[in-house]
Short mmCIF file of C-alpha atoms in Angstrom, two decimals:
data_model
loop_
_atom_site.label_atom_id
_atom_site.label_comp_id
_atom_site.label_asym_id
_atom_site.label_seq_id
_atom_site.Cartn_x
_atom_site.Cartn_y
_atom_site.Cartn_z
CA MET E 1381 -63.51 -38.52 -63.97
CA HIS E 1382 -59.99 -39.50 -65.02
CA PHE E 1383 -58.11 -37.45 -67.60
CA GLN E 1384 -55.40 -38.62 -69.91
CA HIS E 1385 -54.92 -34.92 -70.62
CA LEU E 1386 -55.66 -31.87 -68.60
CA LEU E 1387 -55.92 -28.38 -69.80
CA GLY E 1388 -53.48 -27.75 -72.52
CA CYS E 1389 -51.76 -29.58 -75.28
CA TRP E 1390 -53.86 -29.34 -78.36
CA TRP E 1391 -57.55 -29.55 -78.01
CA LEU E 1392 -60.51 -31.19 -79.68
CA TRP E 1393 -62.70 -29.16 -81.93
CA ALA E 1394 -66.37 -28.35 -81.57
CA ARG E 1395 -68.24 -27.76 -84.79
CA LEU E 1396 -68.54 -24.02 -84.65
CA TRP E 1397 -69.39 -23.04 -88.18
CA GLY E 1398 -71.29 -26.10 -89.38
CA ARG E 1399 -74.69 -25.11 -88.00
CA ALA E 1400 -77.41 -22.56 -88.62
CA PRO E 1401 -76.76 -18.94 -87.55
CA ALA E 1402 -76.30 -18.80 -83.81
CA VAL E 1403 -75.30 -16.52 -80.97
CA TRP E 1404 -73.75 -17.18 -77.59
CA GLY E 1405 -75.62 -16.49 -74.41
CA ALA E 1406 -74.04 -14.47 -71.65
CA GLY E 1407 -71.84 -16.41 -69.27
CA SER E 1408 -72.81 -16.83 -65.64
CA GLY E 1409 -69.32 -15.97 -64.40
CA PRO E 1410 -66.52 -18.13 -63.06
CA VAL E 1411 -67.01 -20.90 -60.54
CA GLN E 1412 -64.45 -21.48 -57.82
CA LEU E 1413 -63.62 -25.16 -57.50
CA PRO E 1414 -63.80 -26.31 -53.86
CA TRP E 1415 -61.05 -28.78 -53.10
CA TRP E 1416 -58.69 -27.41 -50.46
CA GLU E 1417 -58.55 -29.63 -47.42
CA PRO E 1418 -56.18 -28.27 -44.75
CA VAL E 1419 -54.22 -30.47 -42.40
CA PRO E 1420 -55.89 -30.43 -38.96
CA GLY E 1421 -53.80 -28.41 -36.54
CA ALA E 1422 -51.37 -27.20 -39.22
CA ALA E 1423 -49.78 -23.87 -38.43
CA GLY E 1424 -49.95 -20.97 -40.86
CA GLU E 1425 -51.89 -20.57 -44.07
CA HIS E 1426 -51.10 -22.26 -47.39
CA HIS E 1427 -51.49 -20.34 -50.63
CA PHE E 1428 -51.22 -21.52 -54.20
CA TRP E 1429 -50.95 -19.59 -57.39
CA GLY E 1430 -50.29 -21.08 -60.65
CA CYS E 1431 -50.08 -21.89 -64.19
CA LEU E 1432 -51.78 -24.18 -66.66
CA THR E 1433 -49.73 -26.11 -69.20
CA PRO E 1434 -50.49 -28.20 -72.27
CA ALA E 1435 -51.83 -31.50 -71.04
CA TRP E 1436 -53.68 -30.26 -68.11
CA GLY E 1437 -50.99 -28.49 -66.28
CA LEU E 1438 -50.67 -25.11 -64.78
CA ARG E 1439 -47.44 -23.28 -65.13
CA GLY E 1440 -46.30 -19.98 -63.74
CA GLY E 1441 -43.59 -17.92 -62.16
CA PRO E 1442 -42.95 -15.89 -59.05
CA SER E 1443 -45.55 -13.24 -58.32
CA PRO E 1444 -44.51 -9.61 -58.77
CA GLY E 1445 -42.49 -8.46 -55.82
CA CYS E 1446 -41.64 -12.00 -54.70
CA PRO E 1447 -38.06 -13.23 -55.11
CA ARG E 1448 -37.53 -16.37 -57.10
CA GLY E 1449 -37.47 -19.37 -54.79
CA SER E 1450 -39.77 -17.71 -52.26
CA PRO E 1451 -42.17 -19.96 -50.27
CA ALA E 1452 -45.15 -19.05 -52.45
CA ARG E 1453 -45.10 -21.64 -55.23
CA PRO E 1454 -47.14 -21.83 -58.41
CA PRO E 1455 -49.66 -24.62 -58.77
CA SER E 1456 -49.52 -27.01 -61.66
CA LEU E 1457 -52.59 -28.83 -62.87
CA ILE E 1458 -51.55 -32.07 -64.52
CA ALA E 1459 -52.58 -35.36 -65.98
CA LEU E 1460 -55.17 -37.90 -64.97
CA ARG E 1461 -56.06 -35.44 -62.30
CA PRO E 1462 -55.49 -31.76 -62.28
CA CYS E 1463 -52.35 -31.37 -60.20
CA VAL E 1464 -51.46 -28.22 -58.37
CA SER E 1465 -48.04 -27.47 -57.02
CA LEU E 1466 -48.31 -25.21 -54.03
CA CYS E 1467 -45.69 -24.29 -51.52
CA SER E 1468 -43.37 -27.24 -52.13
CA LEU E 1469 -46.02 -29.74 -53.14
CA GLN E 1470 -47.67 -31.04 -56.27
CA HIS E 1471 -51.32 -31.90 -55.85
CA PHE E 1472 -53.32 -34.36 -57.91
CA LEU E 1473 -57.01 -33.60 -58.07
CA GLN E 1474 -59.99 -35.48 -59.40
CA LEU E 1475 -62.57 -33.47 -61.30
CA GLU E 1476 -66.15 -34.75 -61.27
CA GLN E 1477 -69.62 -33.55 -62.09
CA ILE E 1478 -71.88 -34.12 -59.12
CA GLY E 1479 -75.46 -32.94 -59.05
CA GLY E 1480 -74.95 -30.90 -62.20
CA GLN E 1481 -71.94 -29.04 -60.80
CA LEU E 1482 -68.22 -29.58 -61.25
CA SER E 1483 -66.35 -30.47 -58.09
CA ALA E 1484 -62.64 -31.13 -57.47
CA SER E 1485 -61.30 -33.45 -54.78
CA LEU E 1486 -57.72 -33.91 -53.64
CA LEU E 1487 -56.22 -37.35 -54.34
CA HIS E 1488 -52.54 -36.99 -53.61
CA SER E 1489 -49.84 -34.55 -52.48
CA HIS E 1490 -46.32 -35.04 -53.82
CA ASP E 1491 -43.48 -33.30 -51.99
CA THR E 1492 -40.97 -31.39 -54.15
CA GLU E 1493 -38.98 -30.23 -51.12
CA THR E 1494 -37.85 -26.61 -51.66
CA ARG E 1495 -38.21 -26.66 -55.45
CA ALA E 1496 -40.86 -24.52 -57.12
CA THR E 1497 -42.68 -26.04 -60.09
CA MET E 1498 -42.64 -23.23 -62.62
CA SER E 1499 -43.66 -25.08 -65.79
CA MET E 1500 -45.01 -28.48 -66.71
CA ALA E 1501 -45.73 -30.78 -69.65
CA LEU E 1502 -47.42 -34.17 -69.82
CA ALA E 1503 -46.79 -37.19 -72.06
CA GLY E 1504 -48.97 -40.16 -71.17
CA ASP E 1505 -48.09 -41.07 -67.60
CA VAL E 1506 -44.81 -39.11 -67.54
CA ILE E 1507 -44.57 -35.51 -66.30
CA ALA E 1508 -41.80 -33.04 -67.14
CA ALA E 1509 -41.74 -30.42 -64.39
CA GLY E 1510 -39.53 -27.34 -64.58
CA GLN E 1511 -38.45 -26.71 -61.00
CA ASP E 1512 -36.10 -23.79 -60.35
CA ALA E 1513 -32.99 -24.51 -62.50
CA SER E 1514 -33.81 -28.15 -63.32
CA CYS E 1515 -36.30 -30.32 -65.14
CA HIS E 1516 -37.62 -33.25 -63.11
CA ILE E 1517 -39.12 -36.26 -64.88
CA LEU E 1518 -41.85 -37.99 -62.89
CA ARG E 1519 -43.99 -41.03 -63.60
CA PHE E 1520 -47.37 -41.34 -61.93
CA ARG E 1521 -49.74 -44.26 -61.66
CA LEU E 1522 -53.34 -44.37 -60.57
CA GLN E 1523 -53.80 -47.13 -58.00
CA GLY E 1524 -57.20 -48.75 -57.79
CA PRO E 1525 -59.26 -48.73 -54.60
CA ASP E 1526 -58.34 -52.36 -53.87
CA GLU E 1527 -54.58 -51.95 -54.33
CA LYS E 1528 -52.41 -51.76 -51.26
CA THR E 1529 -50.33 -48.62 -51.04
CA ASP E 1530 -47.50 -47.71 -48.75
CA ASN E 1531 -48.17 -44.03 -48.10
CA SER E 1532 -45.26 -43.78 -45.71
CA ALA E 1533 -42.62 -44.67 -48.33
CA PRO E 1534 -40.86 -41.62 -49.76
CA SER E 1535 -40.46 -41.13 -53.49
CA LYS E 1536 -36.99 -41.40 -54.98
CA ALA E 1537 -36.25 -37.70 -54.87
CA GLY E 1538 -39.19 -36.16 -53.17
CA GLY E 1539 -39.12 -37.22 -49.54
CA ALA E 1540 -42.29 -37.97 -47.64
CA GLU E 1541 -45.62 -36.66 -48.80
CA LYS E 1542 -46.63 -33.57 -46.88
CA GLY E 1543 -49.18 -30.81 -46.71
CA PRO E 1544 -52.91 -31.41 -47.17
CA ARG E 1545 -53.84 -34.93 -46.26
CA LYS E 1546 -54.35 -37.44 -49.04
CA ARG E 1547 -57.72 -39.01 -49.38
CA LYS E 1548 -59.50 -41.35 -51.68
CA ALA E 1549 -62.07 -39.91 -54.00
CA PRO E 1550 -65.62 -40.56 -52.79
CA VAL E 1551 -67.21 -43.73 -54.08
CA PRO E 1552 -70.93 -43.10 -54.45
CA SER E 1553 -73.44 -45.81 -53.67
CA GLU E 1554 -75.81 -44.42 -56.26
CA LYS E 1555 -74.98 -42.36 -59.30
CA GLY E 1556 -77.35 -39.46 -59.80
CA GLU E 1557 -78.50 -38.24 -63.17
CA GLY E 1558 -75.80 -36.19 -64.86
CA ASP E 1559 -73.10 -37.31 -62.44
CA THR E 1560 -69.72 -38.44 -63.80
CA ARG E 1561 -68.23 -39.79 -60.60
CA SER E 1562 -65.97 -42.79 -60.88
CA GLU E 1563 -64.23 -44.97 -58.40
CA ALA E 1564 -60.64 -43.95 -57.79
CA GLY E 1565 -57.84 -44.84 -55.48
CA GLU E 1566 -54.65 -42.90 -55.00
CA VAL E 1567 -51.79 -41.65 -57.16
CA ALA E 1568 -48.29 -43.10 -56.85
CA VAL E 1569 -45.49 -40.81 -58.08
CA GLU E 1570 -41.96 -41.92 -58.96
CA THR E 1571 -39.05 -39.61 -59.84
CA LEU E 1572 -37.22 -40.99 -62.90
CA CYS E 1573 -34.45 -38.41 -63.24
CA SER E 1574 -33.51 -34.77 -62.78
CA VAL E 1575 -31.38 -32.66 -65.16
CA GLN E 1576 -30.20 -29.07 -64.83
CA THR E 1577 -31.69 -27.17 -67.74
CA ASP E 1578 -30.92 -23.53 -66.94
CA PHE E 1579 -27.49 -22.13 -66.11
CA SER E 1580 -27.99 -18.39 -65.60
CA PRO E 1581 -26.94 -16.80 -62.28
CA ASP E 1582 -30.62 -16.36 -61.44
CA ALA E 1583 -31.64 -19.68 -62.95
CA LEU E 1584 -35.30 -20.29 -63.74
CA GLN E 1585 -36.79 -22.97 -65.99
CA LYS E 1586 -39.71 -21.07 -67.55
CA ALA E 1587 -40.99 -23.31 -70.35
CA VAL E 1588 -41.11 -27.05 -71.08
CA ARG E 1589 -42.86 -28.61 -74.08
CA VAL E 1590 -43.18 -32.23 -75.23
CA SER E 1591 -43.39 -33.12 -78.93
CA ALA E 1592 -46.56 -34.62 -80.36
CA ASP E 1593 -45.04 -38.11 -80.50
CA HIS E 1594 -43.66 -37.78 -76.94
CA SER E 1595 -40.10 -38.45 -78.13
CA LEU E 1596 -38.56 -35.01 -77.52
CA LEU E 1597 -38.68 -32.38 -74.80
CA ALA E 1598 -37.80 -28.71 -75.35
CA THR E 1599 -36.81 -26.44 -72.45
CA GLY E 1600 -36.13 -22.74 -72.20
CA GLY E 1601 -35.46 -20.39 -69.34
CA ALA E 1602 -33.67 -17.38 -67.96
CA ASP E 1603 -30.35 -18.03 -69.74
CA GLY E 1604 -31.93 -17.72 -73.21
CA PHE E 1605 -30.79 -21.18 -74.37
CA LEU E 1606 -33.10 -23.59 -76.15
CA ARG E 1607 -32.30 -27.17 -75.21
CA VAL E 1608 -33.86 -30.25 -76.79
CA TRP E 1609 -33.76 -33.63 -75.03
CA GLU E 1610 -34.69 -37.21 -75.77
CA PHE E 1611 -37.74 -37.96 -73.67
CA PRO E 1612 -38.00 -39.34 -71.07
CA SER E 1613 -34.31 -40.38 -70.88
CA MET E 1614 -33.23 -36.69 -70.92
CA LYS E 1615 -30.25 -37.28 -73.18
CA LYS E 1616 -29.34 -33.88 -74.66
CA VAL E 1617 -29.93 -33.64 -78.41
CA LEU E 1618 -29.47 -29.94 -79.09
CA GLU E 1619 -28.39 -26.77 -77.29
CA PHE E 1620 -27.95 -23.24 -78.62
CA LYS E 1621 -28.48 -19.59 -77.67
CA ALA E 1622 -31.93 -18.63 -78.97
CA HIS E 1623 -32.49 -15.22 -77.32
CA ASP E 1624 -30.59 -12.43 -75.63
CA GLY E 1625 -32.52 -12.71 -72.41
CA GLU E 1626 -35.20 -14.98 -70.99
CA ILE E 1627 -37.24 -17.35 -73.11
CA GLU E 1628 -40.89 -16.69 -72.27
CA ASP E 1629 -42.56 -19.50 -74.19
CA ILE E 1630 -41.94 -22.41 -76.56
CA ALA E 1631 -44.21 -24.04 -79.16
CA LEU E 1632 -43.32 -27.26 -81.02
CA GLY E 1633 -44.55 -27.35 -84.60
CA PRO E 1634 -44.50 -29.58 -87.68
CA GLU E 1635 -41.35 -30.73 -89.51
CA ASN E 1636 -39.28 -30.44 -86.33
CA LYS E 1637 -39.75 -26.67 -86.20
CA VAL E 1638 -39.66 -24.89 -82.84
CA VAL E 1639 -41.04 -21.43 -82.12
CA THR E 1640 -39.55 -19.45 -79.22
CA ALA E 1641 -40.76 -16.16 -77.73
CA GLY E 1642 -38.19 -14.12 -75.81
CA ARG E 1643 -37.97 -10.94 -73.82
CA ASP E 1644 -35.62 -9.51 -76.48
CA PHE E 1645 -38.64 -8.50 -78.65
CA GLN E 1646 -38.10 -11.54 -80.90
CA CYS E 1647 -40.25 -14.52 -81.81
CA CYS E 1648 -38.15 -16.97 -83.81
CA VAL E 1649 -38.79 -20.11 -85.84
CA TRP E 1650 -35.97 -22.68 -85.65
CA GLN E 1651 -35.18 -25.94 -87.40
CA ARG E 1652 -32.64 -27.59 -85.18
CA ASP E 1653 -30.19 -24.75 -84.42
CA GLN E 1654 -30.78 -22.92 -87.72
CA LEU E 1655 -32.90 -19.77 -87.69
CA VAL E 1656 -35.69 -20.13 -90.26
CA LEU E 1657 -37.19 -16.67 -89.77
CA ARG E 1658 -38.10 -13.99 -87.25
CA LEU E 1659 -41.80 -13.29 -87.00
CA ARG E 1660 -42.95 -9.73 -87.71
CA TRP E 1661 -46.49 -9.27 -86.49
CA ASP E 1662 -46.42 -5.49 -87.05
CA GLU E 1663 -45.10 -5.38 -90.63
CA ASN E 1664 -48.58 -4.34 -91.83
CA MET E 1665 -49.02 -1.89 -88.95
CA PRO E 1666 -46.69 1.03 -89.76
CA GLY E 1667 -47.95 3.04 -86.79
CA VAL E 1668 -46.27 0.70 -84.28
CA PRO E 1669 -42.65 1.76 -83.51
CA ASP E 1670 -39.95 -0.88 -83.10
CA LYS E 1671 -39.44 -2.35 -79.64
CA THR E 1672 -42.79 -1.04 -78.42
CA TYR E 1673 -44.14 -4.57 -78.02
CA ARG E 1674 -42.62 -7.89 -77.02
CA TYR E 1675 -43.91 -11.43 -77.49
CA GLN E 1676 -45.46 -12.94 -74.37
CA ALA E 1677 -46.79 -16.33 -75.51
CA CYS E 1678 -46.98 -18.66 -78.51
CA ARG E 1679 -49.16 -21.73 -79.13
CA PHE E 1680 -49.97 -24.01 -82.06
CA GLY E 1681 -53.52 -25.12 -82.69
CA THR E 1682 -55.36 -27.13 -85.30
CA VAL E 1683 -58.07 -25.76 -87.59
CA PRO E 1684 -61.65 -27.05 -87.20
CA ASP E 1685 -62.69 -29.27 -90.12
CA GLN E 1686 -59.23 -29.02 -91.75
CA ALA E 1687 -57.17 -32.01 -90.67
CA GLU E 1688 -53.92 -30.93 -92.34
CA ALA E 1689 -54.06 -27.24 -91.46
CA LEU E 1690 -52.28 -25.68 -88.51
CA ARG E 1691 -52.25 -22.24 -86.94
CA LEU E 1692 -49.80 -20.46 -84.68
CA TYR E 1693 -51.12 -17.91 -82.18
CA THR E 1694 -48.98 -15.27 -80.49
CA VAL E 1695 -49.67 -12.58 -77.91
CA GLN E 1696 -47.88 -9.24 -78.05
CA VAL E 1697 -47.82 -7.01 -74.96
CA PRO E 1698 -46.49 -3.45 -74.48
CA HIS E 1699 -42.88 -3.36 -73.33
CA LYS E 1700 -43.56 -0.32 -71.18
CA ARG E 1701 -46.76 0.86 -69.56
CA GLY E 1702 -47.83 4.50 -69.48
CA ARG E 1703 -50.77 6.38 -68.09
CA ARG E 1704 -52.76 5.49 -71.20
CA PRO E 1705 -51.55 1.95 -71.89
CA PRO E 1706 -51.74 0.75 -75.49
CA PRO E 1707 -53.72 -2.41 -76.24
CA CYS E 1708 -52.29 -5.91 -76.35
CA TYR E 1709 -52.57 -7.79 -79.63
CA LEU E 1710 -53.44 -11.35 -80.62
CA THR E 1711 -52.04 -12.62 -83.94
CA LYS E 1712 -52.94 -15.70 -85.98
CA TRP E 1713 -50.29 -17.14 -88.31
CA ASP E 1714 -50.27 -19.86 -90.92
CA GLY E 1715 -48.64 -22.80 -89.16
CA LYS E 1716 -46.51 -23.84 -92.16
CA SER E 1717 -45.54 -20.66 -94.00
CA PHE E 1718 -45.63 -18.53 -90.82
CA LEU E 1719 -47.28 -15.64 -92.64
CA PRO E 1720 -49.54 -13.44 -90.47
CA LEU E 1721 -53.21 -14.04 -91.25
CA LEU E 1722 -54.99 -11.78 -88.78
CA THR E 1723 -54.15 -9.43 -85.91
CA GLN E 1724 -56.72 -8.07 -83.47
CA PRO E 1725 -56.44 -6.00 -80.28
CA CYS E 1726 -57.40 -8.00 -77.20
CA GLY E 1727 -57.89 -5.27 -74.60
CA GLY E 1728 -55.87 -2.79 -72.58
CA GLU E 1729 -54.99 -5.24 -69.79
CA VAL E 1730 -51.58 -6.88 -70.15
CA VAL E 1731 -51.99 -10.53 -71.16
CA SER E 1732 -50.06 -12.95 -68.97
CA CYS E 1733 -50.94 -16.37 -70.47
CA LEU E 1734 -52.49 -18.07 -73.50
CA SER E 1735 -54.14 -21.44 -74.13
CA VAL E 1736 -55.72 -23.10 -77.20
CA SER E 1737 -58.61 -25.54 -76.98
CA ASP E 1738 -58.25 -29.11 -78.25
CA SER E 1739 -60.22 -28.37 -81.40
CA GLY E 1740 -58.50 -25.06 -82.05
CA THR E 1741 -61.87 -23.33 -81.89
CA PHE E 1742 -61.23 -21.23 -78.78
CA LEU E 1743 -58.36 -19.25 -77.28
CA GLY E 1744 -58.12 -18.55 -73.56
CA LEU E 1745 -56.38 -15.48 -72.14
CA GLY E 1746 -55.46 -14.39 -68.61
CA THR E 1747 -54.20 -10.95 -67.63
CA VAL E 1748 -51.94 -9.42 -64.99
CA THR E 1749 -54.97 -7.65 -63.50
CA GLY E 1750 -56.82 -10.94 -62.92
CA SER E 1751 -59.24 -10.87 -65.85
CA VAL E 1752 -60.06 -13.93 -67.99
CA ALA E 1753 -61.31 -14.00 -71.59
CA ILE E 1754 -62.22 -16.55 -74.26
CA HIS E 1755 -61.81 -15.65 -77.95
CA VAL E 1756 -62.92 -17.53 -81.05
CA SER E 1757 -59.94 -18.49 -83.21
CA PHE E 1758 -61.69 -17.85 -86.54
CA SER E 1759 -62.00 -14.07 -86.13
CA LEU E 1760 -60.11 -13.55 -82.83
CA GLN E 1761 -63.24 -11.85 -81.48
CA ARG E 1762 -63.96 -12.07 -77.77
CA LEU E 1763 -66.86 -14.31 -76.71
CA TYR E 1764 -66.45 -14.33 -72.93
CA TYR E 1765 -64.88 -11.89 -70.50
CA VAL E 1766 -64.85 -11.56 -66.72
CA LYS E 1767 -63.09 -8.46 -65.43
CA GLU E 1768 -60.84 -9.18 -62.46
CA ALA E 1769 -62.12 -12.73 -62.03
CA HIS E 1770 -59.06 -13.08 -59.79
CA GLY E 1771 -57.69 -10.48 -57.44
CA ILE E 1772 -54.27 -10.38 -59.10
CA VAL E 1773 -52.08 -11.92 -61.86
CA VAL E 1774 -53.54 -14.91 -63.71
CA THR E 1775 -50.52 -17.17 -64.09
CA ASP E 1776 -52.09 -19.72 -66.41
CA VAL E 1777 -55.27 -20.83 -68.15
CA ALA E 1778 -56.14 -24.19 -69.71
CA PHE E 1779 -59.16 -25.68 -71.45
CA LEU E 1780 -60.94 -28.79 -70.31
CA PRO E 1781 -60.06 -31.57 -72.78
CA GLU E 1782 -62.70 -32.35 -75.36
CA SER E 1783 -62.33 -36.11 -75.15
CA ARG E 1784 -65.38 -38.28 -74.49
CA ARG E 1785 -64.94 -38.00 -70.73
CA GLY E 1786 -64.20 -34.32 -71.02
CA ARG E 1787 -67.43 -33.76 -72.95
CA GLU E 1788 -69.32 -35.48 -70.14
CA LEU E 1789 -67.99 -32.86 -67.77
CA LEU E 1790 -68.75 -30.05 -70.21
CA ALA E 1791 -72.38 -31.19 -70.39
CA GLU E 1792 -74.17 -28.69 -72.68
CA ASN E 1793 -71.46 -26.02 -72.55
CA GLU E 1794 -69.32 -25.17 -75.58
CA ALA E 1795 -66.08 -25.01 -73.59
CA ALA E 1796 -64.69 -24.84 -70.06
CA LEU E 1797 -61.57 -22.88 -69.13
CA LEU E 1798 -59.66 -23.20 -65.86
CA SER E 1799 -57.68 -20.24 -64.54
CA VAL E 1800 -55.16 -20.06 -61.71
CA ALA E 1801 -53.81 -16.90 -60.13
CA VAL E 1802 -51.68 -15.44 -57.38
CA ASP E 1803 -54.82 -14.95 -55.25
CA SER E 1804 -54.75 -18.66 -54.29
CA ARG E 1805 -57.81 -19.47 -56.39
CA CYS E 1806 -58.55 -21.92 -59.20
CA LYS E 1807 -61.68 -20.93 -61.12
CA LEU E 1808 -63.76 -22.55 -63.82
CA HIS E 1809 -65.20 -20.49 -66.68
CA LEU E 1810 -68.02 -22.02 -68.73
CA LEU E 1811 -68.89 -20.88 -72.24
CA PRO E 1812 -72.63 -21.56 -72.56
CA PRO E 1813 -74.14 -23.11 -75.69
CA ARG E 1814 -75.18 -20.95 -78.57
CA ARG E 1815 -78.83 -20.22 -79.16
CA SER E 1816 -79.47 -21.61 -82.64
CA PHE E 1817 -82.28 -20.43 -84.91
CA PRO E 1818 -83.76 -22.92 -87.40
CA VAL E 1819 -83.32 -21.93 -91.04
CA TRP E 1820 -87.04 -22.29 -91.71
CA LEU E 1821 -87.81 -19.74 -89.00
CA LEU E 1822 -85.36 -17.24 -90.51
CA LEU E 1823 -86.93 -17.71 -93.95
CA LEU E 1824 -90.41 -17.24 -92.47
CA LEU E 1825 -89.34 -14.02 -90.76
CA CYS E 1826 -87.82 -12.70 -93.99
CA ALA E 1827 -90.99 -13.50 -95.92
CA GLY E 1828 -93.07 -11.76 -93.26
CA LEU E 1829 -90.89 -8.63 -93.48
CA VAL E 1830 -91.27 -8.54 -97.26
CA VAL E 1831 -95.06 -8.84 -97.04
CA ALA E 1832 -95.27 -6.21 -94.28
CA THR E 1833 -93.11 -3.80 -96.33
CA ILE E 1834 -95.35 -4.22 -99.38
CA LEU E 1835 -98.51 -3.62 -97.31
CA LEU E 1836 -97.03 -0.47 -95.73
CA LEU E 1837 -96.07 0.89 -99.16
CA GLN E 1838 -99.59 0.15 -100.43
CA LEU E 1839 -101.10 2.06 -97.50
CA ALA E 1840 -98.76 5.00 -97.92
CA PHE E 1841 -99.02 5.16 -101.70
CA PRO E 1842 -102.45 3.88 -102.88
CA GLY E 1843 -102.15 2.26 -106.24
CA PHE E 1844 -98.55 1.20 -105.58
CA LEU E 1845 -99.33 -2.34 -106.66
#
């Protein structure tokens, strides 16, 4: 199965409210995707932990207690194949459904030398990867099984390919029922350019986002500056100080508006370098003192069955943790007026990452304690939850794209969410289909209740009728 998009970006919408009354069945729990193939005779043990970005990428940062630039690198799932950056590698994976189960196989390992991939965005066949203080622009190409490849040739800025051995995806002789295997060759990666995008003493490129038309790239990091670039040429268009402190997340909206979430308790809407407004999620919650919460993540999403509508979703987490930690909050905003529409608590575990499905129907959350949840965007209510699905911090989550090929992988499930964490695991969470009840059956049950009530009243009070 080849993806033009991987987990992120802005997802396709399932028809949630257009059917008869329905309920979701309980999930069967996460599935760990088997794909790791160690190098024979390699010394030591490789770990990956990660992040998921819009367009099937995983993004993340150093694990708690680990210095920035340490050997443990975050994985990054990306385009055509999920790609995971671990240690100093980026890995391209192929996701298939074989025998009714999803399976991931390693296609290619791209060496990033000593640079850690902390954030990632995808635009067609071009990848923007935030690595330490810089943003690296890569172009990848899927080579067919019959094409000759020179695996010994180094990429322009990456050196030789290292780590787990590359292999071609299996080519089945017979395709079983329900399988979505496809012939595949290998991935060729070319480095187009590299630009320094963070200039703080402890530089870290934390967020990269590509505009919907793939013409602009926005970056933000530890120095608090928002920088906008022509993409993929990386000619600087705009640069200004957006936050007093690190920029945690960036969302690109309509009419050239950019939303930034910072560690300075602010979530700001910008048009070029002009501040449009500062979001106030707690203005209708007088019981919340100032600077109790900070913004952790922000994402735009569409509205099911409303082509012109747009929503912004933000996550607010407690700035300090006590013995009885307060809940985190999830807020839905109008994507044009930026007025808050709904705020709901989303549990006592600190949220570490947020993702929106293609259709805007579902929201995925990961927490610092390793739990994973799926909420419905309409009411922000939780539909799926696995406590401590990972052993430690979930660094990113991303939904399976809802394209035609993505739906083949989903099979009968409503949605599929991938999560990556510091425990060196990538897990798949399936939201099972709702159990629908036909309208005629509901009417029949109601009629039966009415008749039964009348009969009981007649028995209890003779002469009632």
